[in-house]
Each structure stands twice: as C-alpha cells, then as structure tokens.
PDB file of C-alpha atoms in Angstrom:
ATOM      1  CA  PHE A   1       3.141  35.182 -15.564  1.00 86.00           C
ATOM      2  CA  ILE A   2       1.158  34.997 -13.758  1.00 86.00           C
ATOM      3  CA  GLY A   3       1.229  33.804  -9.757  1.00 84.00           C
ATOM      4  CA  SER A   4       3.821  30.829  -8.747  1.00 84.00           C
ATOM      5  CA  LEU A   5       4.117  29.043  -4.707  1.00 81.00           C
ATOM      6  CA  GLY A   6       8.108  28.781  -4.020  1.00 81.00           C
ATOM      7  CA  GLU A   7      10.234  28.004  -6.579  1.00 86.00           C
ATOM      8  CA  THR A   8      10.831  25.374  -9.846  1.00 88.00           C
ATOM      9  CA  GLY A   9      13.959  24.278 -10.456  1.00 87.00           C
ATOM     10  CA  ASN A  10      15.919  21.312 -12.198  1.00 88.00           C
ATOM     11  CA  SER A  11      17.214  20.051  -8.795  1.00 86.00           C
ATOM     12  CA  LYS A  12      16.835  20.321  -5.139  1.00 82.00           C
ATOM     13  CA  GLU A  13      19.148  23.418  -4.630  1.00 82.00           C
ATOM     14  CA  SER A  14      17.559  25.027  -6.951  1.00 86.00           C
ATOM     15  CA  THR A  15      14.131  24.527  -5.927  1.00 84.00           C
ATOM     16  CA  LEU A  16      12.128  26.678  -3.204  1.00 85.00           C
ATOM     17  CA  ALA A  17       9.157  24.402  -1.792  1.00 82.00           C
ATOM     18  CA  LYS A  18       6.480  26.035  -0.741  1.00 80.00           C
ATOM     19  CA  TRP A  19       3.000  24.472   0.585  1.00 76.00           C
ATOM     20  CA  GLY A  20      -1.060  26.201   0.293  1.00 74.00           C
ATOM     21  CA  SER A  21      -2.958  27.542  -2.798  1.00 76.00           C
ATOM     22  CA  ASN A  22      -2.987  30.577  -4.502  1.00 78.00           C
ATOM     23  CA  GLU A  23      -5.856  32.219  -6.108  1.00 80.00           C
ATOM     24  CA  ASN A  24      -4.893  34.310  -9.402  1.00 82.00           C
ATOM     25  CA  ILE A  25      -6.661  36.459 -11.876  1.00 83.00           C
ATOM     26  CA  PHE A  26      -5.861  37.445 -15.655  1.00 84.00           C
ATOM     27  CA  THR A  27      -8.081  38.585 -18.172  1.00 83.00           C
ATOM     28  CA  SER A  28      -7.632  38.181 -22.165  1.00 80.00           C
ATOM     29  CA  ASN A  29      -9.603  38.339 -25.054  1.00 83.00           C
ATOM     30  CA  LEU A  30      -8.977  35.338 -27.373  1.00 84.00           C
ATOM     31  CA  SER A  31     -11.815  32.543 -27.439  1.00 84.00           C
ATOM     32  CA  GLU A  32      -9.716  29.851 -26.562  1.00 87.00           C
ATOM     33  CA  GLN A  33      -6.392  29.711 -23.050  1.00 84.00           C
ATOM     34  CA  GLU A  34      -3.602  27.792 -23.372  1.00 88.00           C
ATOM     35  CA  ILE A  35      -2.608  28.210 -19.618  1.00 87.00           C
ATOM     36  CA  ILE A  36       0.945  25.806 -18.441  1.00 90.00           C
ATOM     37  CA  ILE A  37       1.690  25.463 -15.224  1.00 88.00           C
ATOM     38  CA  GLN A  38       5.003  23.922 -13.766  1.00 89.00           C
ATOM     39  CA  VAL A  39       5.699  22.000 -10.738  1.00 88.00           C
ATOM     40  CA  SER A  40       8.924  20.294  -9.477  1.00 87.00           C
ATOM     41  CA  ASN A  41       9.315  18.821  -6.123  1.00 83.00           C
ATOM     42  CA  TYR A  42      12.739  16.511  -4.307  1.00 81.00           C
ATOM     43  CA  THR A  43      11.140  17.422  -0.890  1.00 77.00           C
ATOM     44  CA  TYR A  44       8.289  15.483  -0.680  1.00 75.00           C
ATOM     45  CA  ILE A  45       6.741  11.948  -1.496  1.00 71.00           C
ATOM     46  CA  ARG A  46       2.884  13.121  -1.435  1.00 69.00           C
ATOM     47  CA  GLY A  47       4.176  16.830  -3.187  1.00 72.00           C
ATOM     48  CA  GLY A  48       1.971  18.469  -6.536  1.00 76.00           C
ATOM     49  CA  ILE A  49      -0.701  19.229  -6.752  1.00 79.00           C
ATOM     50  CA  ALA A  50      -3.009  18.764  -3.727  1.00 73.00           C
ATOM     51  CA  LYS A  51      -6.061  20.136  -4.784  1.00 75.00           C
ATOM     52  CA  ASN A  52      -8.775  20.775  -8.267  1.00 80.00           C
ATOM     53  CA  ILE A  53      -7.832  23.848 -10.486  1.00 84.00           C
ATOM     54  CA  VAL A  54     -10.319  25.822 -10.632  1.00 84.00           C
ATOM     55  CA  ILE A  55     -11.659  28.626 -13.107  1.00 85.00           C
ATOM     56  CA  ALA A  56     -14.079  30.107 -12.839  1.00 84.00           C
ATOM     57  CA  PRO A  57     -15.476  34.196 -12.982  1.00 86.00           C
ATOM     58  CA  SER A  58     -12.661  36.805 -10.688  1.00 81.00           C
ATOM     59  CA  GLU A  59     -16.340  37.287  -8.399  1.00 84.00           C
ATOM     60  CA  LYS A  60     -17.584  33.512  -7.949  1.00 85.00           C
ATOM     61  CA  MET A  61     -13.449  32.810  -7.658  1.00 83.00           C
ATOM     62  CA  LYS A  62     -13.499  35.315  -4.312  1.00 82.00           C
ATOM     63  CA  ASP A  63     -16.330  34.233  -3.311  1.00 85.00           C
ATOM     64  CA  ILE A  64     -15.091  30.541  -3.293  1.00 81.00           C
ATOM     65  CA  ALA A  65     -12.353  31.294  -1.468  1.00 78.00           C
ATOM     66  CA  MET A  66     -13.955  33.764   1.525  1.00 82.00           C
ATOM     67  CA  LYS A  67     -16.543  30.588   2.518  1.00 83.00           C
ATOM     68  CA  GLU A  68     -13.641  28.601   2.909  1.00 78.00           C
ATOM     69  CA  ILE A  69     -11.460  31.109   5.450  1.00 78.00           C
ATOM     70  CA  GLY A  70     -14.996  32.067   6.724  1.00 81.00           C
ATOM     71  CA  ARG A  71     -15.779  27.789   7.603  1.00 80.00           C
ATOM     72  CA  ASP A  72     -12.239  27.858   8.513  1.00 78.00           C
ATOM     73  CA  PHE A  73     -12.649  30.160  11.050  1.00 82.00           C
ATOM     74  CA  LEU A  74     -15.874  29.130  12.078  1.00 84.00           C
ATOM     75  CA  LEU A  75     -13.892  25.409  12.992  1.00 81.00           C
ATOM     76  CA  LEU A  76     -11.575  27.421  14.517  1.00 81.00           C
ATOM     77  CA  GLY A  77     -13.301  29.546  16.662  1.00 85.00           C
ATOM     78  CA  ILE A  78     -15.659  26.508  17.638  1.00 86.00           C
ATOM     79  CA  MET A  79     -12.283  24.353  19.163  1.00 84.00           C
ATOM     80  CA  LEU A  80     -11.073  27.121  20.997  1.00 88.00           C
ATOM     81  CA  ILE A  81     -13.910  27.795  22.911  1.00 90.00           C
ATOM     82  CA  ILE A  82     -14.599  23.882  23.008  1.00 86.00           C
ATOM     83  CA  GLY A  83     -10.926  23.637  24.243  1.00 88.00           C
ATOM     84  CA  LEU A  84     -11.188  26.947  26.727  1.00 91.00           C
ATOM     85  CA  TYR A  85     -15.179  25.197  28.267  1.00 89.00           C
ATOM     86  CA  HIS A  86     -12.883  21.949  29.586  1.00 86.00           C
ATOM     87  CA  LEU A  87     -10.219  23.806  30.193  1.00 90.00           C
ATOM     88  CA  VAL A  88     -12.120  25.861  33.198  1.00 91.00           C
ATOM     89  CA  LEU A  89     -13.461  23.113  34.064  1.00 86.00           C
ATOM     90  CA  PHE A  90     -11.049  20.958  34.820  1.00 89.00           C
ATOM     91  CA  PHE A  91      -9.320  24.509  37.161  1.00 88.00           C
ATOM     92  CA  PHE A  92     -12.768  23.701  38.883  1.00 87.00           C
ATOM     93  CA  ARG A  93     -12.643  19.976  38.871  1.00 85.00           C
ATOM     94  CA  LYS A  94      -8.911  19.199  39.280  1.00 80.00           C
ATOM     95  CA  SER A  95      -9.391  15.636  39.658  1.00 80.00           C
ATOM     96  CA  VAL A  96     -11.033  15.113  36.351  1.00 78.00           C
ATOM     97  CA  LYS A  97      -7.702  14.794  33.737  1.00 83.00           C
ATOM     98  CA  SER A  98     -10.260  14.066  31.167  1.00 80.00           C
ATOM     99  CA  SER A  99     -11.522  17.586  30.945  1.00 84.00           C
ATOM    100  CA  LEU A 100      -8.257  19.231  30.730  1.00 88.00           C
ATOM    101  CA  TYR A 101      -6.860  15.754  28.168  1.00 87.00           C
ATOM    102  CA  PHE A 102     -10.168  17.154  26.191  1.00 84.00           C
ATOM    103  CA  SER A 103      -9.625  20.811  26.478  1.00 88.00           C
ATOM    104  CA  ILE A 104      -5.043  20.267  24.726  1.00 89.00           C
ATOM    105  CA  LEU A 105      -6.613  17.540  22.700  1.00 85.00           C
ATOM    106  CA  SER A 106      -9.613  20.645  20.770  1.00 86.00           C
ATOM    107  CA  PHE A 107      -6.759  22.922  20.504  1.00 87.00           C
ATOM    108  CA  PHE A 108      -4.083  20.951  18.784  1.00 86.00           C
ATOM    109  CA  ALA A 109      -7.149  20.349  16.336  1.00 82.00           C
ATOM    110  CA  GLY A 110      -7.540  24.489  16.499  1.00 82.00           C
ATOM    111  CA  ALA A 111      -3.335  24.517  15.436  1.00 82.00           C
ATOM    112  CA  LEU A 112      -4.108  21.456  12.779  1.00 79.00           C
ATOM    113  CA  ILE A 113      -7.269  23.791  11.111  1.00 76.00           C
ATOM    114  CA  ILE A 114      -4.056  26.493  10.919  1.00 76.00           C
ATOM    115  CA  ILE A 115      -1.605  24.890   9.501  1.00 75.00           C
ATOM    116  CA  SER A 116      -3.006  22.332   7.300  1.00 71.00           C
ATOM    117  CA  SER A 117      -6.253  23.305   6.501  1.00 64.00           C
ATOM    118  CA  ASN A 118      -6.622  26.430   4.832  1.00 62.00           C
ATOM    119  CA  PHE A 119      -3.377  27.692   3.871  1.00 67.00           C
ATOM    120  CA  ASP A 120      -4.183  31.313   3.839  1.00 67.00           C
ATOM    121  CA  ILE A 121      -5.289  31.179   7.219  1.00 70.00           C
ATOM    122  CA  VAL A 122      -1.358  30.119   8.681  1.00 74.00           C
ATOM    123  CA  TYR A 123       0.477  32.710   6.417  1.00 73.00           C
ATOM    124  CA  LEU A 124      -1.795  35.115   7.542  1.00 72.00           C
ATOM    125  CA  PHE A 125      -0.116  35.062  10.758  1.00 73.00           C
ATOM    126  CA  TRP A 126       2.850  33.396   9.483  1.00 75.00           C
ATOM    127  CA  PRO A 127       3.475  35.144   6.028  1.00 72.00           C
ATOM    128  CA  ASP A 128       7.433  33.420   6.673  1.00 77.00           C
ATOM    129  CA  LEU A 129       6.956  29.875   7.631  1.00 77.00           C
ATOM    130  CA  SER A 130       8.765  27.905   6.107  1.00 79.00           C
ATOM    131  CA  TRP A 131       6.973  24.500   4.570  1.00 79.00           C
ATOM    132  CA  THR A 132      10.121  22.046   6.029  1.00 79.00           C
ATOM    133  CA  LEU A 133       8.721  24.140   9.638  1.00 82.00           C
ATOM    134  CA  GLN A 134       5.281  23.552   8.051  1.00 81.00           C
ATOM    135  CA  ILE A 135       5.049  19.838   7.989  1.00 81.00           C
ATOM    136  CA  LYS A 136       6.830  19.381  11.115  1.00 84.00           C
ATOM    137  CA  LEU A 137       4.156  21.256  12.888  1.00 83.00           C
ATOM    138  CA  GLU A 138       1.582  19.400  10.933  1.00 81.00           C
ATOM    139  CA  TYR A 139       2.779  16.268  12.253  1.00 82.00           C
ATOM    140  CA  SER A 140       3.282  17.402  15.552  1.00 84.00           C
ATOM    141  CA  PHE A 141       0.165  18.306  15.690  1.00 84.00           C
ATOM    142  CA  TYR A 142      -1.387  15.318  14.812  1.00 81.00           C
ATOM    143  CA  TYR A 143      -0.017  13.015  17.254  1.00 82.00           C
ATOM    144  CA  LEU A 144      -0.180  15.585  19.993  1.00 85.00           C
ATOM    145  CA  ALA A 145      -3.931  15.037  19.525  1.00 82.00           C
ATOM    146  CA  LEU A 146      -4.224  11.486  18.629  1.00 80.00           C
ATOM    147  CA  LEU A 147      -1.753  11.460  22.393  1.00 83.00           C
ATOM    148  CA  PHE A 148      -3.857  13.317  23.589  1.00 85.00           C
ATOM    149  CA  LEU A 149      -7.179  11.327  22.364  1.00 81.00           C
ATOM    150  CA  ASN A 150      -5.679   8.701  24.035  1.00 79.00           C
ATOM    151  CA  LEU A 151      -5.203   9.503  27.406  1.00 83.00           C
ATOM    152  CA  PHE A 152      -9.053  10.952  26.785  1.00 81.00           C
ATOM    153  CA  LEU A 153     -10.595   7.789  26.599  1.00 77.00           C
ATOM    154  CA  VAL A 154      -8.341   6.193  29.241  1.00 77.00           C
ATOM    155  CA  SER A 155      -9.456   8.705  31.623  1.00 78.00           C
ATOM    156  CA  LEU A 156     -13.015   8.256  30.680  1.00 73.00           C
ATOM    157  CA  PHE A 157     -12.967   4.133  30.668  1.00 69.00           C
ATOM    158  CA  GLU A 158      -9.544   3.917  32.592  1.00 63.00           C
ATOM    159  CA  SER A 159     -11.200   0.844  34.204  1.00 57.00           C
ATOM    160  CA  ALA A 160     -11.378  -1.111  30.884  1.00 52.00           C
ATOM    161  CA  SER A 161      -8.389  -0.274  29.598  1.00 52.00           C
ATOM    162  CA  GLN A 162      -5.449  -2.415  29.835  1.00 59.00           C
ATOM    163  CA  MET A 163      -1.545  -0.610  31.047  1.00 63.00           C
ATOM    164  CA  PHE A 164       0.235  -2.507  29.277  1.00 67.00           C
ATOM    165  CA  TYR A 165      -1.955  -1.390  25.620  1.00 66.00           C
ATOM    166  CA  THR A 166      -2.029   2.111  27.166  1.00 70.00           C
ATOM    167  CA  LYS A 167       1.395   2.437  27.338  1.00 75.00           C
ATOM    168  CA  ILE A 168       2.697   0.852  24.151  1.00 75.00           C
ATOM    169  CA  ASN A 169      -0.455   3.818  22.525  1.00 73.00           C
ATOM    170  CA  LEU A 170       1.693   6.861  24.843  1.00 79.00           C
ATOM    171  CA  ALA A 171       4.747   5.099  24.000  1.00 82.00           C
ATOM    172  CA  PHE A 172       4.542   4.972  20.389  1.00 78.00           C
ATOM    173  CA  LEU A 173       2.815   8.551  19.763  1.00 80.00           C
ATOM    174  CA  VAL A 174       5.692   9.819  21.464  1.00 85.00           C
ATOM    175  CA  LEU A 175       8.438   7.969  19.644  1.00 83.00           C
ATOM    176  CA  LEU A 176       6.470   9.735  16.635  1.00 81.00           C
ATOM    177  CA  ILE A 177       6.648  13.157  17.795  1.00 84.00           C
ATOM    178  CA  ILE A 178      10.576  12.759  18.605  1.00 86.00           C
ATOM    179  CA  LEU A 179      11.117  11.571  15.660  1.00 83.00           C
ATOM    180  CA  VAL A 180       9.100  14.665  13.716  1.00 83.00           C
ATOM    181  CA  GLY A 181      10.667  16.746  15.417  1.00 84.00           C
ATOM    182  CA  LEU A 182      14.805  15.784  15.315  1.00 84.00           C
ATOM    183  CA  LEU A 183      14.859  14.418  12.347  1.00 81.00           C
ATOM    184  CA  PRO A 184      15.739  15.066   9.042  1.00 80.00           C
ATOM    185  CA  THR A 185      13.004  16.649   6.586  1.00 76.00           C
ATOM    186  CA  ALA A 186      13.797  13.747   4.432  1.00 72.00           C
ATOM    187  CA  THR A 187      14.086  11.771   6.178  1.00 76.00           C
ATOM    188  CA  PHE A 188      11.263  11.222   8.016  1.00 74.00           C
ATOM    189  CA  ILE A 189       8.763  11.947   5.096  1.00 73.00           C
ATOM    190  CA  SER A 190      11.301   7.968   3.883  1.00 71.00           C
ATOM    191  CA  LEU A 191       9.098   6.883   6.690  1.00 71.00           C
ATOM    192  CA  LEU A 192       5.480   8.234   6.174  1.00 68.00           C
ATOM    193  CA  GLY A 193       4.743   4.492   4.754  1.00 65.00           C
ATOM    194  CA  VAL A 194       6.481   2.539   7.084  1.00 68.00           C
ATOM    195  CA  LEU A 195       4.693   4.987  10.213  1.00 66.00           C
ATOM    196  CA  GLU A 196       0.893   5.094   9.130  1.00 66.00           C
ATOM    197  CA  TRP A 197       0.913   1.029   8.729  1.00 71.00           C
ATOM    198  CA  LEU A 198       2.238   1.315  12.400  1.00 67.00           C
ATOM    199  CA  PHE A 199      -0.188   3.920  13.294  1.00 66.00           C
ATOM    200  CA  ILE A 200      -3.247   1.791  11.767  1.00 70.00           C
ATOM    201  CA  ILE A 201      -2.014  -0.875  14.886  1.00 72.00           C
ATOM    202  CA  VAL A 202      -2.380   2.005  17.712  1.00 68.00           C
ATOM    203  CA  SER A 203      -6.017   2.895  16.225  1.00 69.00           C
ATOM    204  CA  LEU A 204      -6.776  -0.557  16.857  1.00 72.00           C
ATOM    205  CA  LEU A 205      -5.441  -0.575  20.240  1.00 71.00           C
ATOM    206  CA  LEU A 206      -7.430   2.945  21.004  1.00 70.00           C
ATOM    207  CA  LEU A 207     -10.802   1.084  19.586  1.00 72.00           C
ATOM    208  CA  PHE A 208     -10.070  -1.960  22.182  1.00 74.00           C
ATOM    209  CA  ILE A 209      -9.830   0.293  25.010  1.00 72.00           C
ATOM    210  CA  VAL A 210     -13.721   1.534  23.582  1.00 73.00           C
ATOM    211  CA  VAL A 211     -14.693  -1.239  22.262  1.00 76.00           C
ATOM    212  CA  LYS A 212     -14.288  -3.181  26.483  1.00 74.00           C
ATOM    213  CA  ALA A 213     -15.770  -0.611  28.173  1.00 72.00           C
ATOM    214  CA  VAL A 214     -18.963  -0.648  25.845  1.00 74.00           C
ATOM    215  CA  LEU A 215     -18.938  -4.697  26.909  1.00 75.00           C
ATOM    216  CA  GLN A 216     -18.870  -3.730  30.206  1.00 71.00           C
ATOM    217  CA  ARG A 217     -21.578  -1.367  29.516  1.00 71.00           C
ATOM    218  CA  LYS A 218     -19.915   2.243  30.689  1.00 67.00           C
ATOM    219  CA  GLU A 219     -21.659   5.564  30.469  1.00 63.00           C
ATOM    220  CA  GLY A 220     -21.455   7.365  26.971  1.00 61.00           C
ATOM    221  CA  ALA A 221     -18.625   4.512  25.833  1.00 64.00           C
ATOM    222  CA  ARG A 222     -21.375   3.806  22.516  1.00 67.00           C
ATOM    223  CA  TYR A 223     -21.395   7.417  21.370  1.00 62.00           C
ATOM    224  CA  THR A 224     -17.477   7.492  21.634  1.00 66.00           C
ATOM    225  CA  LEU A 225     -16.881   3.969  19.658  1.00 66.00           C
ATOM    226  CA  ILE A 226     -18.959   5.694  16.892  1.00 67.00           C
ATOM    227  CA  GLY A 227     -16.567   8.704  16.648  1.00 62.00           C
ATOM    228  CA  LEU A 228     -13.773   6.812  17.049  1.00 62.00           C
ATOM    229  CA  SER A 229     -14.348   4.362  14.401  1.00 63.00           C
ATOM    230  CA  LEU A 230     -14.951   6.560  11.543  1.00 57.00           C
ATOM    231  CA  LEU A 231     -11.826   7.930  13.321  1.00 55.00           C
ATOM    232  CA  SER A 232     -10.124   5.167  12.326  1.00 53.00           C
ATOM    233  CA  LEU A 233     -11.794   4.419   9.072  1.00 53.00           C
ATOM    234  CA  THR A 234     -10.471   7.665   7.548  1.00 47.00           C
ATOM    235  CA  ILE A 235      -6.436   6.826   9.135  1.00 46.00           C
ATOM    236  CA  ILE A 236      -6.826   3.119   7.941  1.00 46.00           C
ATOM    237  CA  SER A 237      -7.719   4.248   4.349  1.00 43.00           C
ATOM    238  CA  GLY A 238      -5.483   7.247   4.823  1.00 42.00           C
ATOM    239  CA  GLY A 239      -2.861   5.065   5.154  1.00 40.00           C
ATOM    240  CA  LEU A 240      -3.633   2.346   3.053  1.00 38.00           C
ATOM    241  CA  VAL A 241      -3.412   4.846   0.057  1.00 37.00           C
ATOM    242  CA  GLY A 242       0.113   6.746   1.744  1.00 39.00           C
ATOM    243  CA  PHE A 243       1.317   3.142   1.402  1.00 35.00           C
ATOM    244  CA  ALA A 244       0.622   1.953  -1.584  1.00 38.00           C
TER     245      ALA A 244
END
C-alpha cells in the first residue's frame, strides 16, 4: 500500500468520497511491476479516475507537480489582480457597473482555479474540505461566474440586449445556484444532464446579446463575440458529453 484518496468500499456507507490528485513514490528492484488501483464510486455520475496516470522517476514527478502548482498560482494571481484593478475602477467611477461585474467575475474565476483545477492548492488552504462541500462550491462558483458574465455583457451592450432574454438568463442562473445550495448532492447530480442542456440555451442567449451588439457596431463587440464563442463551444461540447 502506497497511497489513497478517501476510502474504497462495497457500499455507499462504507465509502468515503474524495476528489483530488495524489503523487506516490515507491522503490523496487524487480524488472516488472504490478500496480493495482481500487476505485469505488456511489456518489458522482462522473466519478472515477479523471486524469491520466503518470509513471515517471520521482524527481520528474515532483517537477511536473511543481509546474502545475506554479501555473495555477500564476493564473490565480492574474485573476486577483484583474479583479482588484476593476474593483478600484468601480470605486472611482461608480456609474460604470461593468467594472464591478467584471471584478466579481474575475474573483469567482480565481476561486474556480482553487477549488477544481489544482487540488493541491485547495487542500493546502483547506485540508479537511469534504467532497460534498467541494462539489457544491465548484458548481456554485461556476454558475456565479456565469451570472456576473451575463451582467457584465448586459452592462456593456445595454441597448443591444432585450430585457426578456436577460431576465431569463439571470433567473435560470439564480435557480441553478439555489438548487446547488439546497438540494442533496445526489439529487442535484442526477439532474446534471438536463441542466447542462438547458445551460446551452443560456450560452446561446448570451451570444444573442453580443451578436446584436456587433450588428449595431458597438465598440469592442467583435472581440467580445470571439471570446464568448470559444467559451460557448466549450460549454456546449461539455454538455453533450455529460448528457451522453
């Protein structure tokens, strides 16, 4: 035995779910190695081994892990700096609400890096974080980031947006956030496939706002459309895979 994440079991009661990554070092003089990995999953529809298993000399493994942590800390720092910068802009020009929305969006994007991208970071600050709370926080941060993305786009292209579609977007995202917070984890996860299809509609409505702004020749609309299109393609492809 060289390492574990959580505890495997033959039932939900005997299993301790854990979401993370693990680097284990072992030595042997044998020419052949047999590695046995035990996995049990009774809680998450997408559970199991999520990342590739990498086998390499210990020094290389440490180097890979440090580079991943360094990259995510860099991204986290960038998100925090951008968020603080736009927050300061809002304090000086409180009439420009787009700065406030983009600041909060950046903070939630940084939170997503901590909670789901590199598990070493989240466990560094919160070693006793339970899987249930972690999954709820990840989805909550994700939907909150998209909520403020919606508000940011509307504040930029207010004349191009229609309030009916905007209210649908905001209401749907707020509903998702409430469901994540109130529903038991197993119940919410069982709805993920349907919710992700509905979420495609939200991304298309956001595209509608920006496309309309492009047609009206709003400043910066083209660049916003390119970025949002890439984001929407990622969301749609992820939703199709999840539903399948």
